[in-house]
Short mmCIF file of C-alpha atoms in Angstrom, two decimals:
data_model
loop_
_atom_site.label_atom_id
_atom_site.label_comp_id
_atom_site.label_asym_id
_atom_site.label_seq_id
_atom_site.Cartn_x
_atom_site.Cartn_y
_atom_site.Cartn_z
CA UNK A 18 -74.42 38.81 6.93
CA UNK A 19 -72.81 40.43 3.93
CA UNK A 20 -70.46 42.12 6.30
CA UNK A 21 -69.56 38.82 7.95
CA UNK A 22 -69.11 37.29 4.56
CA UNK A 23 -66.78 40.17 3.56
CA UNK A 24 -64.75 39.71 6.73
CA UNK A 25 -64.54 35.95 6.13
CA UNK A 26 -63.44 36.49 2.52
CA UNK A 27 -60.79 39.00 3.62
CA UNK A 28 -59.53 36.57 6.25
CA UNK A 29 -59.54 33.76 3.68
CA UNK A 30 -57.50 35.94 1.27
CA UNK A 31 -55.04 36.83 4.03
CA UNK A 32 -54.69 33.17 5.00
CA UNK A 33 -54.25 32.26 1.32
CA UNK A 34 -51.44 34.84 0.97
CA UNK A 35 -49.80 33.53 4.16
CA UNK A 36 -50.14 29.91 2.99
CA UNK A 37 -48.77 30.77 -0.45
CA UNK A 38 -45.76 32.39 1.25
CA UNK A 39 -45.24 29.29 3.37
CA UNK A 40 -45.54 27.05 0.28
CA UNK A 41 -43.02 29.24 -1.61
CA UNK A 42 -40.57 29.12 1.32
CA UNK A 43 -41.05 25.34 1.61
CA UNK A 44 -40.43 24.92 -2.11
CA UNK A 45 -37.27 27.05 -1.86
CA UNK A 46 -36.10 24.98 1.10
CA UNK A 47 -36.77 21.76 -0.85
CA UNK A 48 -34.73 23.12 -3.78
CA UNK A 49 -31.81 24.01 -1.45
CA UNK A 50 -31.98 20.56 0.10
CA UNK A 51 -32.02 18.92 -3.33
CA UNK A 52 -28.98 20.95 -4.37
CA UNK A 53 -27.23 20.00 -1.13
CA UNK A 54 -28.10 16.33 -1.70
CA UNK A 55 -26.78 16.52 -5.27
CA UNK A 56 -23.51 17.95 -3.94
CA UNK A 57 -23.32 15.23 -1.29
CA UNK A 58 -24.03 12.52 -3.88
CA UNK A 59 -21.21 13.90 -6.03
CA UNK A 60 -18.85 13.91 -3.04
CA UNK A 61 -19.94 10.38 -2.15
CA UNK A 62 -19.23 9.20 -5.69
CA UNK A 63 -15.78 10.83 -5.57
CA UNK A 64 -15.08 9.20 -2.18
CA UNK A 65 -16.16 5.80 -3.47
CA UNK A 66 -13.90 6.18 -6.49
CA UNK A 67 -10.98 7.19 -4.27
CA UNK A 68 -11.67 4.27 -1.94
CA UNK A 69 -11.74 1.83 -4.85
CA UNK A 70 -8.44 3.22 -6.15
CA UNK A 71 -6.90 3.07 -2.66
CA UNK A 72 -7.97 -0.56 -2.24
CA UNK A 73 -6.54 -1.44 -5.66
CA UNK A 74 -3.28 0.33 -4.78
CA UNK A 75 -3.16 -1.49 -1.44
CA UNK A 76 -3.52 -4.87 -3.15
CA UNK A 77 -0.82 -3.94 -5.68
CA UNK A 78 1.52 -2.75 -2.92
CA UNK A 79 0.94 -5.90 -0.88
CA UNK A 80 1.72 -8.03 -3.94
CA UNK A 81 4.86 -5.98 -4.61
CA UNK A 82 5.93 -6.31 -0.97
CA UNK A 83 5.39 -10.07 -1.04
CA UNK A 84 7.44 -10.30 -4.23
CA UNK A 85 10.23 -8.21 -2.74
CA UNK A 86 10.21 -10.28 0.46
CA UNK A 87 10.33 -13.44 -1.65
CA UNK A 88 13.18 -12.00 -3.73
CA UNK A 89 15.02 -10.98 -0.58
CA UNK A 90 14.58 -14.47 0.91
CA UNK A 91 15.83 -16.05 -2.30
CA UNK A 92 18.78 -13.65 -2.38
CA UNK A 93 19.59 -14.41 1.26
CA UNK A 94 19.39 -18.15 0.61
CA UNK A 95 21.60 -17.78 -2.46
CA UNK A 96 24.08 -15.72 -0.41
CA UNK A 97 24.18 -18.49 2.21
CA UNK A 98 24.77 -21.06 -0.53
CA UNK A 99 27.57 -18.98 -2.04
CA UNK A 100 29.12 -18.50 1.41
CA UNK A 101 28.98 -22.25 2.05
CA UNK A 102 30.60 -22.95 -1.33
CA UNK A 103 33.29 -20.35 -0.61
CA UNK A 104 33.88 -21.83 2.83
CA UNK A 105 34.24 -25.28 1.24
CA UNK A 106 36.62 -23.87 -1.37
CA UNK A 107 38.61 -22.12 1.35
CA UNK A 108 38.86 -25.34 3.36
CA UNK A 109 39.97 -27.23 0.25
CA UNK A 110 42.54 -24.53 -0.56
CA UNK A 111 43.80 -24.67 3.04
CA UNK A 112 44.18 -28.45 2.83
CA UNK A 113 45.97 -28.16 -0.51
CA UNK A 114 48.28 -25.50 0.93
CA UNK A 115 49.11 -27.75 3.90
CA UNK A 116 49.71 -30.67 1.53
CA UNK A 117 51.95 -28.45 -0.63
CA UNK A 118 53.92 -27.34 2.47
CA UNK A 119 54.32 -30.97 3.48
CA UNK A 120 55.52 -31.89 -0.02
CA UNK A 121 57.90 -28.90 -0.07
CA UNK A 122 59.31 -29.86 3.33
CA UNK A 123 59.78 -33.45 2.12
CA UNK A 124 61.54 -32.24 -1.05
CA UNK A 125 63.79 -29.94 1.00
CA UNK A 126 64.69 -32.80 3.34
CA UNK A 127 65.43 -35.06 0.39
CA UNK A 128 67.58 -32.38 -1.25
CA UNK A 129 69.47 -31.80 1.98
CA UNK A 130 70.07 -35.53 2.31
CA UNK A 131 71.33 -35.76 -1.28
CA UNK A 132 73.63 -32.79 -0.73
CA UNK A 133 74.98 -34.41 2.39
CA UNK A 134 75.78 -37.51 0.44
CA UNK A 135 72.82 -39.67 1.11
CA UNK A 136 70.29 -40.92 -1.34
CA UNK A 137 67.56 -38.75 0.27
CA UNK A 138 64.90 -41.34 -0.14
#
């Protein structure tokens, strides 16, 4: 019985050593996993920060684009208005030029009539 007890104690010690080794390896694995998780959490935080900045930049760029489109539309409308005013001024100048030609022709006819001895009027 003492012999059986000695064998059982030896087996218990061997199992204890094996179990302690398994526990140590498990604890080491847990530590590596915790370190990996900490690294992943840091990367996640960085990604979230970058995403927030990208979304803020996107909103700012969209606002800038809308402003530029609005400015371009206003500029185009103003250009159309200026062109219409210039066209009106050109038409007026053309009419005035035609009126001036008519008046010049009338004056020339009157002068020719006076020179020929008539009263020209």
